[in-house]
mmCIF file of C-alpha atoms and ligand atoms in Angstrom:
data_model
loop_
_atom_site.group_PDB
_atom_site.id
_atom_site.type_symbol
_atom_site.label_atom_id
_atom_site.label_comp_id
_atom_site.label_asym_id
_atom_site.label_seq_id
_atom_site.Cartn_x
_atom_site.Cartn_y
_atom_site.Cartn_z
ATOM 1 C CA MET O 288 80.953 106.070 107.140
ATOM 2 C CA ALA O 289 78.844 107.901 104.607
ATOM 3 C CA ASN O 290 75.133 108.393 104.103
ATOM 4 C CA PHE O 291 73.050 108.647 100.966
ATOM 5 C CA ASP O 292 69.393 109.560 100.730
ATOM 6 C CA LYS O 293 68.347 107.983 97.431
ATOM 7 C CA LYS O 294 65.680 105.282 97.767
ATOM 8 C CA ILE O 295 67.257 102.135 96.362
ATOM 9 C CA LYS O 296 65.363 99.723 94.088
ATOM 10 C CA ARG O 297 68.089 97.621 92.528
ATOM 11 C CA ILE O 298 71.324 96.423 94.106
ATOM 12 C CA GLY O 299 74.281 94.543 92.661
ATOM 13 C CA VAL O 300 76.374 91.925 94.455
ATOM 14 C CA TYR O 301 79.847 90.712 93.510
ATOM 15 C CA THR O 302 82.678 88.596 94.835
ATOM 16 C CA SER O 303 86.220 89.785 94.283
ATOM 17 C CA GLY O 304 89.824 88.729 95.014
ATOM 18 C CA GLY O 305 90.609 85.183 96.153
ATOM 19 C CA ASP O 306 87.522 83.015 96.651
ATOM 20 C CA ALA O 307 86.691 81.908 100.187
ATOM 21 C CA PRO O 308 84.383 79.176 101.504
ATOM 22 C CA GLY O 309 81.175 80.867 102.638
ATOM 23 C CA MET O 310 81.041 83.424 99.840
ATOM 24 C CA ASN O 311 78.037 81.575 98.405
ATOM 25 C CA ALA O 312 76.244 81.747 101.745
ATOM 26 C CA ALA O 313 76.852 85.518 101.754
ATOM 27 C CA ILE O 314 75.540 85.917 98.185
ATOM 28 C CA ARG O 315 72.467 83.870 99.144
ATOM 29 C CA ALA O 316 71.798 86.123 102.135
ATOM 30 C CA VAL O 317 72.153 89.309 100.080
ATOM 31 C CA VAL O 318 69.805 88.006 97.375
ATOM 32 C CA ARG O 319 67.179 86.533 99.657
ATOM 33 C CA VAL O 320 67.113 89.400 102.156
ATOM 34 C CA GLY O 321 67.159 91.927 99.303
ATOM 35 C CA ILE O 322 64.217 90.280 97.526
ATOM 36 C CA ALA O 323 62.335 89.871 100.831
ATOM 37 C CA GLN O 324 62.689 93.638 101.287
ATOM 38 C CA GLY O 325 61.303 94.353 97.811
ATOM 39 C CA LEU O 326 64.620 94.982 96.049
ATOM 40 C CA GLU O 327 65.822 93.617 92.741
ATOM 41 C CA VAL O 328 69.226 91.980 93.075
ATOM 42 C CA TYR O 329 71.719 91.660 90.230
ATOM 43 C CA GLY O 330 74.847 89.507 90.236
ATOM 44 C CA ILE O 331 78.059 90.860 88.749
ATOM 45 C CA HIS O 332 80.280 88.185 87.217
ATOM 46 C CA ALA O 333 83.877 87.887 88.475
ATOM 47 C CA GLY O 334 83.937 91.125 90.455
ATOM 48 C CA TYR O 335 85.385 94.233 88.832
ATOM 49 C CA ILE O 336 86.147 92.245 85.667
ATOM 50 C CA GLY O 337 82.429 91.709 85.007
ATOM 51 C CA MET O 338 81.641 95.273 86.043
ATOM 52 C CA ILE O 339 83.954 96.492 83.271
ATOM 53 C CA ASP O 340 82.797 93.843 80.752
ATOM 54 C CA ASN O 341 79.125 94.513 81.559
ATOM 55 C CA GLN O 342 78.362 91.035 82.813
ATOM 56 C CA ILE O 343 75.557 92.045 85.133
ATOM 57 C CA HIS O 344 72.517 89.781 85.408
ATOM 58 C CA PRO O 345 69.378 89.544 87.555
ATOM 59 C CA LEU O 346 69.348 86.921 90.317
ATOM 60 C CA GLN O 347 66.203 85.207 91.552
ATOM 61 C CA LEU O 348 65.374 83.383 94.775
ATOM 62 C CA GLY O 349 65.669 80.032 92.964
ATOM 63 C CA ASP O 350 69.222 80.800 91.802
ATOM 64 C CA MET O 351 70.246 80.590 95.440
ATOM 65 C CA ALA O 352 68.997 77.029 95.927
ATOM 66 C CA ASN O 353 71.559 74.477 97.022
ATOM 67 C CA ILE O 354 74.528 76.828 97.306
ATOM 68 C CA ILE O 355 74.889 77.442 101.060
ATOM 69 C CA GLN O 356 77.055 74.326 101.410
ATOM 70 C CA ARG O 357 79.206 74.951 98.325
ATOM 71 C CA GLY O 358 82.738 76.346 98.435
ATOM 72 C CA GLY O 359 83.996 78.836 95.853
ATOM 73 C CA THR O 360 81.650 81.475 94.484
ATOM 74 C CA ILE O 361 78.829 80.947 91.995
ATOM 75 C CA LEU O 362 79.397 84.514 90.770
ATOM 76 C CA LYS O 363 83.069 83.734 90.014
ATOM 77 C CA THR O 364 85.798 86.057 91.137
ATOM 78 C CA GLY O 365 88.960 87.703 89.930
ATOM 79 C CA ARG O 366 91.463 90.496 90.360
ATOM 80 C CA SER O 367 91.175 93.317 87.835
ATOM 81 C CA LEU O 368 94.193 95.408 86.919
ATOM 82 C CA GLU O 369 92.007 97.557 84.657
ATOM 83 C CA PHE O 370 89.819 98.631 87.579
ATOM 84 C CA THR O 371 92.845 100.113 89.353
ATOM 85 C CA LYS O 372 92.984 102.700 86.546
ATOM 86 C CA PRO O 373 90.514 105.638 86.287
ATOM 87 C CA GLU O 374 89.407 104.642 82.747
ATOM 88 C CA GLY O 375 88.571 101.125 83.966
ATOM 89 C CA ARG O 376 86.525 102.458 86.848
ATOM 90 C CA GLN O 377 84.678 104.855 84.529
ATOM 91 C CA LYS O 378 83.763 101.961 82.222
ATOM 92 C CA ALA O 379 82.490 99.951 85.189
ATOM 93 C CA VAL O 380 80.391 102.842 86.454
ATOM 94 C CA ASN O 381 78.879 103.449 83.002
ATOM 95 C CA ASN O 382 77.732 99.819 83.003
ATOM 96 C CA LEU O 383 76.328 100.041 86.531
ATOM 97 C CA LEU O 384 74.360 103.152 85.606
ATOM 98 C CA ALA O 385 73.103 101.570 82.364
ATOM 99 C CA SER O 386 71.851 98.589 84.406
ATOM 100 C CA LYS O 387 70.210 101.020 86.871
ATOM 101 C CA ILE O 388 72.135 99.598 89.820
ATOM 102 C CA ASP O 389 71.566 101.947 92.784
ATOM 103 C CA ALA O 390 73.945 100.354 95.280
ATOM 104 C CA LEU O 391 76.374 97.456 95.689
ATOM 105 C CA VAL O 392 77.454 94.761 98.104
ATOM 106 C CA CYS O 393 81.123 93.839 97.648
ATOM 107 C CA ILE O 394 82.232 90.495 99.116
ATOM 108 C CA GLY O 395 86.032 90.316 99.185
ATOM 109 C CA GLY O 396 89.264 91.382 100.826
ATOM 110 C CA ASP O 397 91.102 94.662 101.258
ATOM 111 C CA GLY O 398 91.991 95.089 97.559
ATOM 112 C CA SER O 399 88.305 94.697 96.715
ATOM 113 C CA PHE O 400 87.402 97.234 99.386
ATOM 114 C CA ARG O 401 89.848 99.774 97.974
ATOM 115 C CA GLY O 402 87.884 99.473 94.731
ATOM 116 C CA ALA O 403 84.574 99.783 96.598
ATOM 117 C CA HIS O 404 85.797 102.885 98.425
ATOM 118 C CA ALA O 405 86.833 104.434 95.086
ATOM 119 C CA LEU O 406 83.343 103.815 93.669
ATOM 120 C CA TRP O 407 81.863 105.906 96.469
ATOM 121 C CA GLU O 408 84.611 108.557 96.581
ATOM 122 C CA GLU O 409 84.760 109.156 92.835
ATOM 123 C CA PHE O 410 81.234 108.377 91.601
ATOM 124 C CA LYS O 411 79.003 108.356 94.693
ATOM 125 C CA ILE O 412 77.962 104.756 94.057
ATOM 126 C CA PRO O 413 76.973 103.446 97.502
ATOM 127 C CA VAL O 414 78.811 100.247 98.455
ATOM 128 C CA VAL O 415 78.813 98.094 101.586
ATOM 129 C CA GLY O 416 81.630 95.583 102.028
ATOM 130 C CA VAL O 417 81.444 92.071 103.437
ATOM 131 C CA PRO O 418 84.867 90.634 104.387
ATOM 132 C CA GLY O 419 85.456 87.381 102.512
ATOM 133 C CA THR O 420 89.003 86.003 102.533
ATOM 134 C CA ILE O 421 90.644 82.933 104.039
ATOM 135 C CA ASP O 422 93.511 85.159 105.243
ATOM 136 C CA ASN O 423 91.505 86.895 108.030
ATOM 137 C CA ASP O 424 93.689 89.944 107.453
ATOM 138 C CA ILE O 425 90.993 92.611 107.263
ATOM 139 C CA TYR O 426 91.343 95.438 109.740
ATOM 140 C CA GLY O 427 88.122 96.166 111.623
ATOM 141 C CA SER O 428 86.765 92.619 111.732
ATOM 142 C CA ASP O 429 87.767 89.896 114.155
ATOM 143 C CA LYS O 430 86.722 87.282 111.609
ATOM 144 C CA THR O 431 86.438 87.075 107.845
ATOM 145 C CA ILE O 432 84.312 84.632 105.865
ATOM 146 C CA GLY O 433 86.333 81.554 104.887
ATOM 147 C CA PHE O 434 88.985 81.747 107.597
ATOM 148 C CA ASP O 435 87.419 79.145 109.871
ATOM 149 C CA THR O 436 87.030 76.682 107.006
ATOM 150 C CA ALA O 437 90.589 77.237 105.765
ATOM 151 C CA VAL O 438 92.000 76.715 109.269
ATOM 152 C CA ASN O 439 90.056 73.487 109.662
ATOM 153 C CA THR O 440 91.104 72.253 106.218
ATOM 154 C CA ALA O 441 94.764 72.960 106.980
ATOM 155 C CA LEU O 442 94.452 71.381 110.407
ATOM 156 C CA GLU O 443 93.040 68.178 108.975
ATOM 157 C CA ALA O 444 96.046 67.973 106.636
ATOM 158 C CA ILE O 445 98.464 68.673 109.500
ATOM 159 C CA ASP O 446 96.918 65.935 111.644
ATOM 160 C CA ARG O 447 97.474 63.493 108.792
ATOM 161 C CA ILE O 448 101.047 64.680 108.358
ATOM 162 C CA ARG O 449 101.615 64.154 112.073
ATOM 163 C CA ASP O 450 100.693 60.478 111.696
ATOM 164 C CA THR O 451 103.330 59.880 109.052
ATOM 165 C CA ALA O 452 105.855 62.157 110.785
ATOM 166 C CA ALA O 453 105.496 60.145 114.000
ATOM 167 C CA SER O 454 105.728 56.808 112.172
ATOM 168 C CA HIS O 455 109.037 57.747 110.527
ATOM 169 C CA ASP O 456 110.465 59.985 113.277
ATOM 170 C CA ARG O 457 110.594 62.870 110.844
ATOM 171 C CA LEU O 458 110.659 66.636 110.837
ATOM 172 C CA PHE O 459 108.061 68.292 108.612
ATOM 173 C CA ILE O 460 107.682 71.887 107.517
ATOM 174 C CA VAL O 461 104.106 72.640 106.511
ATOM 175 C CA GLU O 462 103.432 75.811 104.557
ATOM 176 C CA VAL O 463 100.001 77.409 104.828
ATOM 177 C CA MET O 464 98.439 80.281 102.900
ATOM 178 C CA GLY O 465 97.929 83.816 104.108
ATOM 179 C CA ARG O 466 100.226 85.865 101.882
ATOM 180 C CA ASN O 467 101.486 88.679 104.151
ATOM 181 C CA SER O 468 99.450 87.689 107.156
ATOM 182 C CA GLY O 469 100.085 85.042 109.791
ATOM 183 C CA PHE O 470 96.530 84.294 110.912
ATOM 184 C CA ILE O 471 96.168 80.862 109.349
ATOM 185 C CA ALA O 472 99.694 79.952 110.474
ATOM 186 C CA SER O 473 99.184 81.046 114.086
ATOM 187 C CA HIS O 474 95.790 79.365 114.402
ATOM 188 C CA VAL O 475 96.731 76.032 112.838
ATOM 189 C CA GLY O 476 100.079 76.140 114.632
ATOM 190 C CA LEU O 477 98.384 76.389 118.014
ATOM 191 C CA ALA O 478 95.593 73.957 117.167
ATOM 192 C CA GLY O 479 97.976 71.485 115.517
ATOM 193 C CA GLY O 480 100.632 71.494 118.271
ATOM 194 C CA ALA O 481 103.427 72.869 116.067
ATOM 195 C CA GLU O 482 106.950 73.082 117.477
ATOM 196 C CA GLU O 483 107.482 76.473 115.787
ATOM 197 C CA ILE O 484 105.391 78.905 113.761
ATOM 198 C CA PHE O 485 106.877 81.273 111.184
ATOM 199 C CA THR O 486 104.706 84.258 110.314
ATOM 200 C CA PRO O 487 105.595 86.493 107.328
ATOM 201 C CA ASP O 488 106.851 89.306 109.564
ATOM 202 C CA GLY O 489 109.934 87.475 110.864
ATOM 203 C CA ASN O 490 108.582 86.635 114.326
ATOM 204 C CA THR O 491 111.197 83.947 114.899
ATOM 205 C CA THR O 492 114.429 82.573 113.466
ATOM 206 C CA VAL O 493 115.638 79.265 112.100
ATOM 207 C CA ASP O 494 118.041 79.046 115.076
ATOM 208 C CA LYS O 495 115.172 79.348 117.535
ATOM 209 C CA ALA O 496 113.223 76.669 115.662
ATOM 210 C CA ILE O 497 116.277 74.380 115.762
ATOM 211 C CA ASP O 498 116.570 74.979 119.527
ATOM 212 C CA HIS O 499 112.906 74.007 119.977
ATOM 213 C CA ILE O 500 113.371 70.856 117.910
ATOM 214 C CA LYS O 501 116.512 69.878 119.833
ATOM 215 C CA GLU O 502 114.851 70.523 123.201
ATOM 216 C CA GLY O 503 112.031 68.247 122.066
ATOM 217 C CA ILE O 504 114.460 65.522 121.007
ATOM 218 C CA ALA O 505 116.235 65.784 124.368
ATOM 219 C CA ARG O 506 112.886 65.141 126.064
ATOM 220 C CA GLY O 507 112.245 62.096 123.891
ATOM 221 C CA LYS O 508 110.263 63.606 121.033
ATOM 222 C CA SER O 509 110.993 61.830 117.787
ATOM 223 C CA SER O 510 109.026 63.926 115.299
ATOM 224 C CA SER O 511 108.290 67.614 114.893
ATOM 225 C CA ILE O 512 106.127 69.879 112.789
ATOM 226 C CA LEU O 513 106.963 73.461 111.933
ATOM 227 C CA ILE O 514 104.327 75.693 110.362
ATOM 228 C CA THR O 515 105.207 78.525 108.059
ATOM 229 C CA ALA O 516 103.049 81.164 106.436
ATOM 230 C CA GLU O 517 103.841 81.477 102.743
ATOM 231 C CA GLY O 518 104.782 85.177 102.765
ATOM 232 C CA GLN O 519 105.034 87.022 99.452
ATOM 233 C CA LYS O 520 105.424 83.872 97.362
ATOM 234 C CA PRO O 521 104.839 80.166 97.985
ATOM 235 C CA GLY O 522 107.946 78.044 98.616
ATOM 236 C CA ARG O 523 109.286 79.559 101.829
ATOM 237 C CA ALA O 524 109.131 76.095 103.436
ATOM 238 C CA TYR O 525 111.847 74.878 101.041
ATOM 239 C CA ASP O 526 114.152 77.735 102.078
ATOM 240 C CA LEU O 527 113.594 76.890 105.735
ATOM 241 C CA ALA O 528 114.285 73.192 105.095
ATOM 242 C CA ASP O 529 117.544 74.080 103.288
ATOM 243 C CA SER O 530 118.617 76.334 106.081
ATOM 244 C CA ILE O 531 117.904 73.687 108.762
ATOM 245 C CA ARG O 532 119.765 71.068 106.706
ATOM 246 C CA LYS O 533 122.805 73.341 106.336
ATOM 247 C CA LYS O 534 122.897 74.246 110.019
ATOM 248 C CA THR O 535 122.187 70.802 111.522
ATOM 249 C CA GLY O 536 122.299 68.112 108.867
ATOM 250 C CA MET O 537 118.658 67.322 109.744
ATOM 251 C CA ASP O 538 116.419 66.386 106.868
ATOM 252 C CA ALA O 539 113.043 68.124 106.756
ATOM 253 C CA LYS O 540 110.131 67.023 104.587
ATOM 254 C CA VAL O 541 108.168 69.868 103.051
ATOM 255 C CA SER O 542 104.416 69.986 102.486
ATOM 256 C CA ILE O 543 102.842 73.035 100.856
ATOM 257 C CA LEU O 544 99.091 72.919 101.433
ATOM 258 C CA GLY O 545 98.278 75.584 98.837
ATOM 259 C CA HIS O 546 94.901 76.102 97.226
ATOM 260 C CA GLN O 547 93.153 73.182 98.908
ATOM 261 C CA GLN O 548 92.796 75.642 101.810
ATOM 262 C CA ARG O 549 90.624 77.877 99.603
ATOM 263 C CA GLY O 550 88.111 75.203 98.609
ATOM 264 C CA GLY O 551 85.646 72.886 100.266
ATOM 265 C CA SER O 552 82.326 73.116 101.982
ATOM 266 C CA PRO O 553 82.208 76.004 104.468
ATOM 267 C CA THR O 554 82.050 75.192 108.180
ATOM 268 C CA ALA O 555 78.896 76.014 110.133
ATOM 269 C CA ALA O 556 80.709 79.030 111.619
ATOM 270 C CA ASP O 557 81.478 80.423 108.150
ATOM 271 C CA ARG O 558 77.947 79.819 106.859
ATOM 272 C CA ILE O 559 76.454 81.575 109.881
ATOM 273 C CA LEU O 560 78.907 84.483 109.676
ATOM 274 C CA ALA O 561 78.306 84.868 105.928
ATOM 275 C CA SER O 562 74.527 84.749 106.310
ATOM 276 C CA ARG O 563 74.555 87.365 109.079
ATOM 277 C CA MET O 564 76.969 89.658 107.250
ATOM 278 C CA GLY O 565 75.131 89.410 103.916
ATOM 279 C CA ALA O 566 71.841 90.271 105.592
ATOM 280 C CA ALA O 567 73.425 93.143 107.549
ATOM 281 C CA ALA O 568 74.920 94.597 104.360
ATOM 282 C CA VAL O 569 71.483 94.858 102.739
ATOM 283 C CA ASP O 570 69.995 96.343 105.925
ATOM 284 C CA ALA O 571 72.748 98.971 106.020
ATOM 285 C CA LEU O 572 72.084 99.998 102.404
ATOM 286 C CA GLN O 573 68.330 100.181 103.107
ATOM 287 C CA LYS O 574 69.097 102.594 105.957
ATOM 288 C CA GLY O 575 71.217 104.749 103.646
ATOM 289 C CA TYR O 576 74.625 103.761 105.089
ATOM 290 C CA CYS O 577 77.501 103.142 102.721
ATOM 291 C CA ASP O 578 81.264 103.225 102.293
ATOM 292 C CA ILE O 579 81.418 100.805 105.216
ATOM 293 C CA MET O 580 82.306 97.195 105.858
ATOM 294 C CA ILE O 581 80.260 94.887 108.033
ATOM 295 C CA GLY O 582 82.722 93.464 110.539
ATOM 296 C CA THR O 583 82.635 91.499 113.772
ATOM 297 C CA GLU O 584 83.739 92.416 117.268
ATOM 298 C CA GLY O 585 83.369 89.234 119.254
ATOM 299 C CA GLU O 586 79.930 87.909 118.317
ATOM 300 C CA ARG O 587 78.569 91.373 117.491
ATOM 301 C CA LEU O 588 78.265 92.758 113.955
ATOM 302 C CA ILE O 589 79.696 96.244 113.544
ATOM 303 C CA GLN O 590 80.036 98.810 110.746
ATOM 304 C CA VAL O 591 83.511 100.123 109.970
ATOM 305 C CA PRO O 592 84.274 102.897 107.438
ATOM 306 C CA LEU O 593 86.076 101.478 104.375
ATOM 307 C CA ASP O 594 88.636 104.226 104.659
ATOM 308 C CA ILE O 595 89.699 102.910 108.061
ATOM 309 C CA VAL O 596 89.556 99.289 106.893
ATOM 310 C CA THR O 597 91.828 99.873 103.919
ATOM 311 C CA LYS O 598 94.323 102.213 105.605
ATOM 312 C CA ASN O 599 95.107 100.000 108.569
ATOM 313 C CA GLU O 600 96.809 96.694 109.037
ATOM 314 C CA LYS O 601 95.486 93.895 111.211
ATOM 315 C CA LYS O 602 98.290 92.398 113.241
ATOM 316 C CA THR O 603 98.809 88.679 113.775
ATOM 317 C CA GLN O 604 97.940 87.579 117.306
ATOM 318 C CA MET O 605 101.430 86.948 118.670
ATOM 319 C CA ASP O 606 99.995 85.710 121.977
ATOM 320 C CA LEU O 607 98.692 82.632 120.145
ATOM 321 C CA ILE O 608 102.207 81.909 118.926
ATOM 322 C CA SER O 609 103.737 82.328 122.391
ATOM 323 C CA LEU O 610 101.103 79.965 123.760
ATOM 324 C CA ALA O 611 101.741 77.453 120.962
ATOM 325 C CA ASN O 612 105.487 77.580 121.778
ATOM 326 C CA LEU O 613 104.812 77.043 125.472
ATOM 327 C CA LEU O 614 102.406 74.161 124.880
ATOM 328 C CA ALA O 615 104.694 72.407 122.407
ATOM 329 C CA THR O 616 107.498 72.073 124.976
HETATM 330 O O1 LIG I 701 94.184 86.092 99.640
HETATM 331 C C1 LIG I 701 93.851 84.754 99.608
HETATM 332 C C2 LIG I 701 94.997 83.927 99.082
HETATM 333 O O2 LIG I 701 94.606 82.566 99.094
HETATM 334 C C3 LIG I 701 96.327 84.083 99.832
HETATM 335 O O3 LIG I 701 96.376 83.354 101.021
HETATM 336 C C4 LIG I 701 97.298 83.606 98.784
HETATM 337 O O4 LIG I 701 98.568 84.163 98.976
HETATM 338 C C5 LIG I 701 96.689 84.133 97.514
HETATM 339 O O5 LIG I 701 95.308 84.302 97.749
HETATM 340 C C6 LIG I 701 96.899 83.239 96.323
HETATM 341 O O6 LIG I 701 96.335 83.858 95.223
HETATM 342 P P1 LIG I 701 96.149 83.147 93.826
HETATM 343 O O7 LIG I 701 95.038 82.151 93.974
HETATM 344 O O8 LIG I 701 95.805 84.246 92.893
HETATM 345 O O9 LIG I 701 97.439 82.463 93.534
#
């Protein structure tokens, strides 16, 4: 954690990386709390892309009307390769200084926070991070904005798949998002009664999954659902289906849920989390704290240095998977 002693008058807010339901609620909180505290709040379009392209515009209270329930991000988002280079960052900082932005709130995932940390380390621009990603893979926070909505969206799809799987006595492999993390997979796997859950880190094997399916069949089960996290690239479910077919002759239907998990109206839990975190980010800046992320520990909001957030990996809760396996027997 770092401190700065400059009195701030104008802050910027941006969303960066993959969008997540609840980002709008976080933007709304930053803008409305900031203005209530006498600050001017500017929105930066599409994260680091707009910082480099100088798309930085004032936001008013009225701009925040009717957005708390909307998925996506009204500020747009993106991933900027240029910002990973020193010249890109210099361009961005020149624009921030020209717009007289004293401090920033960055709503995004760990890639976005690496950028935020660099802004403080290299240019002493104070930034506070708010974790917004459906993946829930941010070290230092139990929950990230968007995760609850994504899990519920995926679960709704899985429940529907279960209806058709049961009607046809079929095996389904459902692939959920999460890139290198298994949080969505483990949560929807437990909540959706999956027979096996594959996380990206090789927690189980196709042989074990086949054993679980066969044990189920022996007990009279006629349909099964396996959940897999996508891993590095989407399509892992097809590889698993091929492998099961080759080993057993069983046919598996594949359903890749994909980007629908990123959209939709945020759940109450995500709106509340986003509102609290957005407000806490502004409060932290007002107190002169920066280079931190607002995280959660249970129900409590905490502040975690960005350095620690970005250098550590949050591990998938394997106990949820063991429980899911036990309960699916
Ligand atoms: O990080 C959020 C996420 O949705 C991951 O779960 C997924 O792997 C990735 O973004 C997809 O990114 P894109 O929308 O750029 O394809």
